[in-house]
Coordinates of C-alpha atoms in Angstrom, one line a residue:
M8 CA 45.9 -7.1 121.9
T9 CA 43.9 -4.6 119.8
A10 CA 41.1 -4.6 122.3
T11 CA 43.4 -3.3 125.0
I12 CA 44.3 -0.2 123.0
A13 CA 42.2 2.9 123.5
P14 CA 40.1 3.8 120.5
R15 CA 41.6 7.3 120.1
V16 CA 45.2 5.8 120.2
R17 CA 44.3 3.1 117.7
T18 CA 42.8 5.7 115.3
L19 CA 45.9 7.9 115.7
V20 CA 48.2 4.9 114.9
L21 CA 46.2 4.0 111.8
L22 CA 46.3 7.6 110.6
L23 CA 50.1 7.7 111.0
L24 CA 50.5 4.4 109.1
A25 CA 48.3 5.6 106.3
A26 CA 50.2 8.9 106.0
A27 CA 53.5 7.0 105.9
G28 CA 52.2 4.7 103.2
L29 CA 51.1 7.7 101.1
L30 CA 54.4 9.4 101.5
L31 CA 56.4 6.2 100.5
A32 CA 54.1 5.4 97.6
G33 CA 54.1 8.9 96.1
A34 CA 57.8 9.5 95.8
G35 CA 60.2 8.5 93.0
P36 CA 62.9 6.0 93.5
V37 CA 66.1 7.5 95.1
S38 CA 69.3 5.6 95.8
A39 CA 71.3 6.1 98.9
H40 CA 74.6 6.6 97.1
A41 CA 75.6 7.7 93.6
V42 CA 75.3 5.1 90.9
L43 CA 76.3 5.1 87.2
T44 CA 73.2 5.8 85.1
G45 CA 74.7 6.3 81.6
S46 CA 77.9 6.5 79.6
D47 CA 79.2 7.4 76.1
P48 CA 80.3 5.1 74.6
Q49 CA 77.8 2.8 76.2
Q50 CA 78.8 -0.2 78.2
G51 CA 79.6 -3.2 76.0
S52 CA 79.2 -1.3 72.7
V53 CA 81.4 -1.5 69.6
V54 CA 82.2 1.8 67.8
E55 CA 83.8 2.1 64.4
Q56 CA 85.9 5.2 65.1
A57 CA 87.8 6.0 68.3
P58 CA 86.0 8.7 70.4
D59 CA 87.8 11.8 71.5
R60 CA 86.5 11.5 75.0
V61 CA 84.5 9.3 77.4
Q62 CA 81.5 10.6 79.3
V63 CA 79.9 9.1 82.4
T64 CA 76.6 10.1 84.1
F65 CA 75.7 9.5 87.8
S66 CA 72.5 9.7 89.7
E67 CA 73.8 12.7 91.7
E68 CA 76.7 15.1 91.8
V69 CA 80.0 13.5 92.8
A70 CA 83.5 14.8 93.7
L71 CA 86.3 14.0 91.3
S72 CA 90.1 13.8 91.5
D73 CA 92.8 13.4 88.9
D74 CA 92.5 9.6 89.0
S75 CA 88.7 9.4 89.3
L76 CA 88.3 8.5 85.6
R77 CA 90.8 6.2 83.9
V78 CA 90.7 4.6 80.4
L79 CA 92.9 1.6 79.9
D80 CA 93.8 -0.1 76.6
P81 CA 94.0 -3.9 76.2
K82 CA 97.6 -3.8 77.5
G83 CA 96.6 -2.0 80.7
E84 CA 98.2 1.4 79.8
R85 CA 96.3 4.6 80.3
V86 CA 95.1 6.4 77.2
D87 CA 93.3 9.3 78.9
T88 CA 94.8 12.7 79.7
G89 CA 94.1 12.5 83.4
E90 CA 92.1 15.7 83.7
P91 CA 88.4 14.8 84.2
S92 CA 85.9 17.7 83.8
E93 CA 82.3 18.4 84.5
V94 CA 80.1 18.6 81.5
S95 CA 76.8 19.2 83.3
G96 CA 75.4 18.7 86.8
T97 CA 75.8 15.0 87.0
T98 CA 77.8 14.2 83.7
Y99 CA 81.6 14.1 83.7
A100 CA 84.1 13.5 80.9
V101 CA 87.8 12.8 80.3
R102 CA 89.6 13.3 77.0
L103 CA 91.4 10.5 75.2
R104 CA 94.6 10.4 73.2
D105 CA 94.5 10.6 69.4
S106 CA 94.6 7.6 67.0
L107 CA 93.6 4.8 69.4
A108 CA 94.1 1.3 68.1
D109 CA 91.3 -1.2 67.7
G110 CA 90.5 -3.4 70.7
T111 CA 88.6 -3.4 74.0
Y112 CA 89.1 -0.5 76.3
T113 CA 88.2 -0.5 80.1
V114 CA 86.8 2.6 81.8
S115 CA 87.4 2.6 85.5
Y116 CA 85.9 5.2 87.8
Q117 CA 86.2 6.0 91.5
V118 CA 84.4 9.0 92.8
V119 CA 83.0 10.3 96.0
S120 CA 79.2 10.7 96.2
A121 CA 77.5 13.7 97.8
D122 CA 77.0 11.7 101.0
S123 CA 80.8 11.4 101.4
H124 CA 80.9 7.7 100.5
P125 CA 83.3 6.5 97.8
V126 CA 81.8 4.8 94.7
A127 CA 83.9 2.7 92.3
G128 CA 83.2 0.6 89.2
A129 CA 84.3 -0.3 85.7
Y130 CA 82.9 -1.1 82.2
T131 CA 84.2 -1.9 78.7
F132 CA 83.7 -0.8 75.2
S133 CA 85.4 -1.7 71.9
V134 CA 86.8 0.2 68.9
G135 CA 86.6 -1.6 65.6
A136 CA 86.3 -5.1 67.0
P137 CA 86.6 -6.6 70.5
S138 CA 90.1 -7.8 71.4
A139 CA 90.9 -11.3 72.7
T140 CA 91.9 -10.0 76.1
S141 CA 91.0 -7.0 78.3
V142 CA 92.3 -5.5 81.5
S143 CA 90.7 -6.8 84.7
V144 CA 90.1 -4.2 87.3
S145 CA 90.6 -5.0 91.0
D146 CA 87.4 -6.3 92.6
Q147 CA 88.1 -4.5 95.9
T148 CA 85.1 -2.5 97.0
A149 CA 85.7 1.3 97.3
G150 CA 86.3 2.2 100.9
G151 CA 87.1 -1.4 101.9
G152 CA 90.2 -3.0 103.3
V153 CA 91.9 -2.0 106.6
V154 CA 91.5 1.7 106.0
G155 CA 87.8 1.3 105.3
A156 CA 87.2 -0.7 108.4
L157 CA 89.1 1.8 110.5
Y158 CA 87.2 4.7 108.9
G159 CA 83.8 3.0 109.6
F160 CA 84.8 2.4 113.3
G161 CA 85.8 6.0 113.6
R162 CA 82.4 7.1 112.3
Y163 CA 80.6 5.0 114.9
V164 CA 82.9 6.3 117.7
S165 CA 82.1 9.9 116.6
Y166 CA 78.4 9.2 116.7
A167 CA 78.6 7.6 120.2
G168 CA 80.7 10.5 121.5
F169 CA 78.2 13.0 120.2
V170 CA 75.3 11.2 121.8
V171 CA 77.0 11.0 125.2
L172 CA 78.3 14.6 125.1
V173 CA 75.0 16.2 124.1
G174 CA 72.7 13.9 125.9
G175 CA 74.7 14.1 129.2
A176 CA 74.8 17.9 129.1
A177 CA 71.1 18.1 128.3
F178 CA 70.2 15.7 131.2
V179 CA 72.1 17.9 133.6
L180 CA 70.6 21.2 132.5
A181 CA 67.0 20.1 131.8
C182 CA 66.5 17.3 134.3
W183 CA 69.0 17.2 137.2
Q184 CA 70.9 20.4 137.8
R185 CA 72.6 19.0 140.9
G186 CA 74.3 16.5 138.6
S187 CA 76.8 19.1 137.6
G188 CA 78.7 18.3 140.8
V189 CA 78.6 14.5 140.5
R190 CA 81.9 13.1 139.5
A191 CA 80.4 10.1 137.5
V192 CA 78.3 12.4 135.3
Q193 CA 81.3 14.7 134.8
R194 CA 83.5 11.8 133.6
L195 CA 80.8 10.6 131.3
V196 CA 80.4 14.0 129.5
V197 CA 84.1 14.6 129.3
S198 CA 84.7 11.1 127.9
G199 CA 82.1 11.8 125.2
W200 CA 83.9 15.0 124.2
L201 CA 87.3 13.1 124.1
A202 CA 85.8 10.3 122.0
L203 CA 84.2 12.7 119.5
T204 CA 87.4 14.9 119.2
S205 CA 89.8 11.9 118.7
A206 CA 87.5 10.2 116.2
T207 CA 87.1 13.5 114.2
L208 CA 90.9 13.9 114.0
A209 CA 91.3 10.2 112.9
L210 CA 88.6 10.6 110.2
L211 CA 90.3 13.7 108.9
L212 CA 93.7 11.9 108.5
M213 CA 92.2 8.8 107.0
R214 CA 89.9 10.6 104.6
G215 CA 92.4 10.8 101.7
S216 CA 93.3 7.2 101.8
Y217 CA 89.7 6.1 102.3
T218 CA 88.5 7.8 99.2
G219 CA 91.7 7.0 97.2
S220 CA 94.1 4.2 97.2
G221 CA 93.0 2.6 100.5
K222 CA 96.6 2.1 101.7
V223 CA 97.5 2.5 105.3
A224 CA 100.7 4.3 104.3
D225 CA 98.7 7.1 102.7
I226 CA 97.0 8.0 106.0
F227 CA 99.8 10.5 106.9
D228 CA 100.3 11.8 103.4
L229 CA 100.2 15.6 103.7
D230 CA 99.4 16.1 100.1
L231 CA 96.2 14.0 100.4
L232 CA 95.4 15.9 103.6
G233 CA 95.6 19.1 101.7
D234 CA 93.2 17.7 99.0
V235 CA 90.8 16.6 101.7
L236 CA 90.7 20.1 103.3
Q237 CA 89.4 21.4 99.9
T238 CA 86.4 19.0 99.8
K239 CA 83.0 19.4 101.5
T240 CA 83.7 16.6 103.9
G241 CA 87.0 18.0 104.9
A242 CA 85.4 21.4 105.6
A243 CA 82.8 19.7 107.7
L244 CA 85.4 17.9 109.8
V245 CA 87.4 21.0 110.4
S246 CA 84.2 22.9 111.5
R247 CA 83.4 20.1 113.8
L248 CA 86.8 20.5 115.5
L249 CA 86.3 24.2 115.9
L250 CA 82.9 23.6 117.5
L251 CA 84.4 21.0 119.8
A252 CA 86.7 23.8 121.1
A253 CA 83.6 25.8 122.0
A254 CA 82.1 22.7 123.6
A255 CA 85.2 22.4 125.8
L256 CA 84.5 25.9 127.2
F257 CA 80.9 25.0 127.7
I258 CA 81.9 21.9 129.7
A259 CA 84.3 23.9 131.8
V260 CA 81.5 26.4 132.8
L261 CA 78.9 23.6 133.3
F262 CA 81.0 21.6 135.8
G263 CA 82.9 24.6 137.2
A264 CA 81.2 28.0 137.8
Y265 CA 77.6 26.6 137.3
D266 CA 77.9 24.1 140.2
K267 CA 78.9 27.0 142.6
R268 CA 76.0 29.2 141.7
E269 CA 72.7 29.3 143.7
G270 CA 69.3 30.9 143.4
T271 CA 68.8 33.6 140.8
E272 CA 72.4 33.5 139.5
K273 CA 72.1 29.8 138.8
R274 CA 68.8 30.2 137.0
D275 CA 70.2 32.9 134.8
L276 CA 73.3 30.8 134.1
T277 CA 71.1 27.9 133.3
F278 CA 69.3 29.9 130.6
G279 CA 72.6 31.1 129.1
L280 CA 74.1 27.6 129.1
A281 CA 70.9 26.2 127.5
I282 CA 71.1 28.7 124.6
G283 CA 74.8 28.3 124.1
G284 CA 74.7 24.5 124.4
T285 CA 71.8 24.2 121.9
V286 CA 73.8 26.3 119.4
V287 CA 76.9 24.2 119.7
A288 CA 75.0 20.9 119.6
A289 CA 73.1 22.0 116.5
G290 CA 76.3 23.0 114.9
L291 CA 77.9 19.6 115.6
A292 CA 74.8 17.9 114.2
A293 CA 75.0 20.1 111.1
S294 CA 78.6 18.9 110.4
W295 CA 77.1 15.5 109.6
A296 CA 74.0 16.9 107.8
M297 CA 76.0 19.0 105.4
S298 CA 78.3 16.1 104.3
E299 CA 76.0 13.1 104.3
H300 CA 72.7 11.9 102.8
A301 CA 70.7 15.0 103.8
S302 CA 72.8 17.3 101.6
T303 CA 71.9 15.5 98.4
G304 CA 68.8 14.3 96.6
L305 CA 65.3 15.7 97.1
Q306 CA 64.6 18.8 99.1
P307 CA 68.0 19.3 100.7
G308 CA 66.9 22.6 102.2
I309 CA 64.4 20.8 104.3
A310 CA 66.3 17.5 104.7
M311 CA 69.3 19.1 106.4
P312 CA 67.4 20.8 109.3
V313 CA 65.3 17.6 109.7
D314 CA 68.5 15.6 109.9
V315 CA 69.9 18.0 112.6
V316 CA 66.7 17.6 114.7
H317 CA 66.9 13.9 114.2
L318 CA 70.4 13.7 115.6
L319 CA 69.6 16.0 118.5
A320 CA 66.6 13.8 119.4
V321 CA 68.7 10.7 119.4
A322 CA 71.3 12.4 121.6
A323 CA 68.7 13.7 124.1
W324 CA 67.1 10.2 124.4
L325 CA 70.0 7.8 124.4
G326 CA 72.6 10.2 125.9
G327 CA 70.2 11.2 128.7
L328 CA 69.3 7.6 129.5
T329 CA 73.0 6.8 129.7
A330 CA 73.6 9.7 132.1
L331 CA 70.6 8.6 134.2
L332 CA 72.0 5.0 134.5
V333 CA 75.5 6.3 135.3
A334 CA 74.1 8.6 138.0
L335 CA 72.1 5.8 139.6
Y336 CA 74.7 3.1 139.6
R337 CA 78.0 5.2 139.9
S338 CA 76.7 7.8 142.3
P339 CA 74.7 6.0 145.0
E340 CA 75.5 8.6 147.6
L341 CA 73.7 11.3 145.6
P342 CA 71.2 9.6 143.2
P343 CA 68.7 11.6 141.1
D344 CA 65.5 12.5 142.8
G345 CA 62.0 11.8 141.6
T346 CA 61.6 15.2 140.0
A347 CA 64.7 14.5 137.8
V348 CA 63.4 11.1 136.8
R349 CA 60.0 12.6 135.8
R350 CA 61.6 15.3 133.8
F351 CA 63.7 12.9 131.9
S352 CA 60.7 10.7 131.2
A353 CA 58.9 13.6 129.6
L354 CA 62.1 14.5 127.6
A355 CA 62.5 10.9 126.4
F356 CA 58.8 10.8 125.3
G357 CA 59.2 14.0 123.2
S358 CA 62.5 12.7 121.7
V359 CA 60.9 9.4 120.6
L360 CA 58.0 11.3 118.9
T361 CA 60.5 13.5 117.1
L362 CA 62.5 10.5 116.0
V363 CA 59.4 8.9 114.5
V364 CA 58.4 12.0 112.5
T365 CA 61.9 12.8 111.2
G366 CA 62.6 9.2 110.5
V367 CA 59.5 8.8 108.4
Y368 CA 60.4 11.8 106.3
Q369 CA 64.0 10.7 105.8
S370 CA 62.8 7.2 104.7
W371 CA 60.3 8.6 102.2
R372 CA 63.0 10.9 100.8
Q373 CA 65.7 8.2 100.4
L374 CA 63.6 5.2 99.3
G375 CA 60.5 6.5 97.5
S376 CA 58.8 3.1 97.1
W377 CA 58.1 -0.1 99.0
S378 CA 60.1 -2.3 96.7
A379 CA 63.3 -0.3 97.6
L380 CA 63.1 -1.7 101.1
T381 CA 64.2 -5.1 99.9
D382 CA 65.9 -4.3 96.5
T383 CA 68.4 -1.8 97.7
R384 CA 71.2 -2.1 100.3
Y385 CA 70.0 1.2 101.9
G386 CA 66.5 -0.3 102.3
Q387 CA 67.8 -3.4 103.9
L388 CA 69.9 -1.3 106.3
L389 CA 66.8 0.8 107.0
L390 CA 64.8 -2.4 107.9
V391 CA 67.5 -3.3 110.4
K392 CA 67.4 0.2 111.8
V393 CA 63.6 0.1 112.2
A394 CA 64.0 -3.2 114.1
L395 CA 66.5 -1.6 116.4
V396 CA 64.2 1.4 116.9
V397 CA 61.4 -0.9 117.9
L398 CA 63.7 -2.7 120.3
L399 CA 64.7 0.7 121.8
V400 CA 61.1 1.8 122.1
G401 CA 60.5 -1.4 124.1
V402 CA 63.4 -0.6 126.3
A403 CA 62.0 3.0 126.6
W404 CA 58.7 1.6 127.7
I405 CA 60.4 -0.6 130.4
S406 CA 62.5 2.4 131.5
R407 CA 59.4 4.5 131.7
R408 CA 57.8 2.0 134.1
W409 CA 61.0 1.8 136.0
T410 CA 61.4 5.6 136.3
G411 CA 57.7 5.7 137.5
R412 CA 58.6 3.3 140.3
L413 CA 61.6 5.4 141.2
A414 CA 59.5 8.6 141.3
A415 CA 56.7 6.9 143.5
P416 CA 58.7 6.8 146.7
S417 CA 59.8 10.4 146.2
A418 CA 56.2 11.5 145.7
A419 CA 55.0 9.6 148.8
K420 CA 57.7 11.1 151.1
P421 CA 56.0 14.5 151.5
R422 CA 52.7 12.8 152.3
T423 CA 54.4 10.7 155.0
E424 CA 56.0 13.8 156.5
E425 CA 52.7 15.7 156.4
A426 CA 51.0 12.8 158.2
T427 CA 53.7 12.7 160.8
A428 CA 53.4 16.4 161.4
S429 CA 49.7 16.2 161.8
A430 CA 50.0 13.4 164.3
T431 CA 52.5 15.4 166.3
D432 CA 50.1 18.4 166.5
G433 CA 47.3 16.2 167.7
T434 CA 45.5 16.1 164.3
D435 CA 43.2 13.2 163.6
T436 CA 44.1 11.7 160.2
D437 CA 41.6 8.9 160.2
P438 CA 40.4 8.5 156.6
A439 CA 37.2 6.9 157.7
G440 CA 35.6 10.2 158.5
E441 CA 36.5 11.5 155.1
T442 CA 35.1 8.5 153.4
E443 CA 31.9 8.6 155.5
G444 CA 31.4 12.3 154.8
S445 CA 32.0 11.9 151.1
A446 CA 29.8 8.9 150.8
S447 CA 26.9 10.7 152.4
G448 CA 27.0 13.4 149.8
N449 CA 26.9 16.2 152.4
T450 CA 30.5 17.1 152.6
E451 CA 30.2 20.7 153.9
P452 CA 28.7 19.9 157.4
A453 CA 31.2 17.1 157.8
D454 CA 34.1 19.4 156.9
S455 CA 32.9 22.0 159.4
K456 CA 32.5 19.5 162.2
R457 CA 35.9 18.0 161.5
A458 CA 37.4 21.5 161.5
A459 CA 35.8 22.3 164.9
R460 CA 37.0 19.0 166.3
L461 CA 40.5 19.6 165.1
A462 CA 40.5 23.1 166.5
R463 CA 39.4 21.8 170.0
Q464 CA 42.1 19.2 169.9
R465 CA 44.7 21.8 169.0
A466 CA 43.4 24.1 171.8
G467 CA 43.5 21.2 174.3
A468 CA 47.1 20.4 173.3
R469 CA 48.1 24.0 174.0
C470 CA 46.4 24.1 177.5
P471 CA 48.9 24.0 180.5
A472 CA 49.1 20.9 182.6
R473 CA 47.2 20.6 185.8
P474 CA 49.0 22.0 188.9
D475 CA 50.6 19.6 191.3
R476 CA 48.5 19.5 194.5
T477 CA 51.5 18.6 196.6
A478 CA 53.3 21.8 195.7
P479 CA 53.0 24.8 198.0
V480 CA 50.0 27.0 197.3
T481 CA 50.8 30.5 196.1
T482 CA 48.5 33.5 196.3
D483 CA 49.0 34.3 192.6
R484 CA 46.6 32.2 190.6
P485 CA 47.5 31.3 187.1
R486 CA 45.1 32.7 184.6
P487 CA 43.3 30.1 182.6
T488 CA 44.0 29.9 178.9
P489 CA 41.0 31.3 177.0
R490 CA 39.3 28.8 174.7
H491 CA 39.4 29.6 171.0
R492 CA 36.0 29.3 169.3
P493 CA 36.1 28.1 165.7
G494 CA 35.4 30.9 163.2
R495 CA 36.5 33.7 165.5
P496 CA 40.0 35.3 165.6
P497 CA 42.1 34.2 168.6
P498 CA 42.2 36.6 171.6
R499 CA 45.1 39.0 171.8
P500 CA 47.7 38.1 174.4
R501 CA 47.5 40.4 177.5
R502 CA 50.5 42.7 178.1
A503 CA 52.6 41.8 181.1
T504 CA 52.2 44.5 183.8
P505 CA 55.7 45.4 185.2
T506 CA 56.0 45.2 189.0
P507 CA 56.9 48.7 190.4
T508 CA 60.3 48.7 192.1
R509 CA 61.4 51.1 194.7
P510 CA 64.3 53.3 193.5
V511 CA 67.5 52.8 195.4
K512 CA 69.0 56.0 196.7
P513 CA 72.6 56.1 195.6
R514 CA 75.2 56.9 198.2
T515 CA 76.3 60.5 198.2
P516 CA 80.1 61.0 198.4
P517 CA 81.4 63.7 200.7
P518 CA 81.8 67.1 199.1
A519 CA 85.2 67.9 197.9
A520 CA 87.2 70.6 199.7
P521 CA 86.9 73.9 197.7
S522 CA 90.0 75.3 196.3
P523 CA 90.8 78.9 197.2
L524 CA 91.2 79.8 193.5
T525 CA 88.0 78.0 192.4
P526 CA 84.7 80.0 192.9
R527 CA 82.2 78.2 195.0
A528 CA 79.0 77.2 193.3
P529 CA 75.8 78.7 194.6
R530 CA 74.0 76.7 197.3
S531 CA 70.4 75.8 197.2
S532 CA 68.1 76.5 200.0
L533 CA 67.0 72.8 199.9
G534 CA 70.3 71.5 201.2
S535 CA 74.0 71.0 200.4
G536 CA 75.2 70.6 196.9
P537 CA 75.0 72.6 193.7
L538 CA 71.8 74.1 192.3
L539 CA 69.8 71.4 190.5
R540 CA 67.6 72.2 187.6
P541 CA 65.4 69.9 185.5
R542 CA 67.0 68.5 182.2
G543 CA 65.5 69.8 179.0
R544 CA 64.3 73.1 180.5
S545 CA 65.7 76.5 179.8
G546 CA 68.9 77.3 181.8
C547 CA 69.8 73.6 182.4
G548 CA 73.5 72.9 182.1
T549 CA 75.4 69.9 181.0
P550 CA 74.7 66.8 183.2
I551 CA 77.6 65.6 185.3
R552 CA 77.9 62.2 186.8
T553 CA 77.9 61.8 190.6
G554 CA 81.3 62.2 192.1
S555 CA 82.8 64.1 189.2
G556 CA 82.4 67.6 190.6
C557 CA 78.6 67.6 191.0
G558 CA 78.7 67.4 194.7
G559 CA 75.3 65.6 194.9
P560 CA 72.9 63.2 193.2
C561 CA 70.5 64.0 190.4
W562 CA 67.0 63.7 192.0
P563 CA 64.1 62.6 189.8
R564 CA 61.2 64.8 189.6
R565 CA 58.0 63.9 187.8
G566 CA 59.7 61.0 186.1
S567 CA 62.5 63.1 184.7
P568 CA 66.1 63.2 186.1
W569 CA 67.6 66.5 187.2
C570 CA 71.0 67.7 186.1
C571 CA 73.9 69.3 187.9
W572 CA 74.4 73.0 187.2
R573 CA 77.8 74.4 187.0

């Protein structure tokens, strides 16, 4: 298998693997979510005097609520004041009541990590001496239960809607502009917008219960909804809804006015829609980046733009492929042409390269070591993701071959039309002559001879047919068509000489009887009628038609008509 790979490609792959290994080996360990790294009093310790407060330290900054830190006595009653505060960047504390009795106390925490996931846990410490009994905290995982399952399903639906919405619009603008008028593609993009909008609304309603009690009844609690709006995740969800309103306007223009434009107007509108659509898509992707893994940990200023590019590449690849499949199978009367298929193939190739680069950076940033791939839950999920990406790359390779086959008939169609046109004109398209000429090494004489032969064939095709000998013979002989010599301009066509026709003398109407009140016009010595003078000369009057008082016709003289003189 290695022997079939080109040497340059094999070297490039090895360099990429070595660079990825250096990146993963040179970074410190980073967890995907916040974890408890320290406490005061420490877990399982026994102190002689009751502390005035309890401190906990996490691996990253977390979001707290009034019930995020709770301290319970051996009877299960709360002994904290219920007002947790931030001591430092990742250290938080809650004050305790005075004069605590001896026994084992339980510290329970439930916070929201910077990547918007809830984190919960508990530990114990004792004052004086451990008690016989202690409070058992519920073993339910934070973010679990029915609400947790619904919230996770909503997240996947929102991702799928984003991919279909952005990828479908990108496929229409960048690959197949005629697709803006296809009903199947329109329904696909609109369904992606509806899925993303409905999922975002559901996540906003379930957010308070998801990070809190986990009860279904708390989903429609307005107080929890108000608390969610004040968090970073709530602000991201609200901004996503606002951007979806702008996306609705974008879809209306794309499938409305854009489909009716032609020529320069359509090109200008394509540029404007591409700029506006990129801004809206980047904003939607940033609503995830600002509230998830990229916003915490190492290099957040670089990680967030990288995460945005990563999401856009996923949408362009998978969403564009979905739009292509829908156009092929749901719109057989107007399928994409070969040009659209080739454009999408190039777009998919660039998207996969972008996914590889951004994915390697994100993996190095989150894991930091090879052991974290198997020791942490995030590493295990990352291995599953890598396997899925490999599977998708295999599918992409198959789809690339498939799209190449689709583009082949489209590319061969112009050649077939050209050959048909050449045969109609009498052109010899025998490839043997070309092969023979190229094989001999002297292509210039062969080309000149071939051009001369083709010119003679074309000239022969334009010659008139032989006259029928049975037809009556006329005195006018048809002039032969002059032959066109190669290398010389064709002769100019001769002008047709008009046959002189004898002018027909118009009939002269009888002269009208003169009125006794009307002065008679002066007579000419040449005959009856008024005095005639040439038109355009000095003293010529206004021309009058025959029979309207002229009394005679206008005789031509030297090619110019005469006019009647009043």
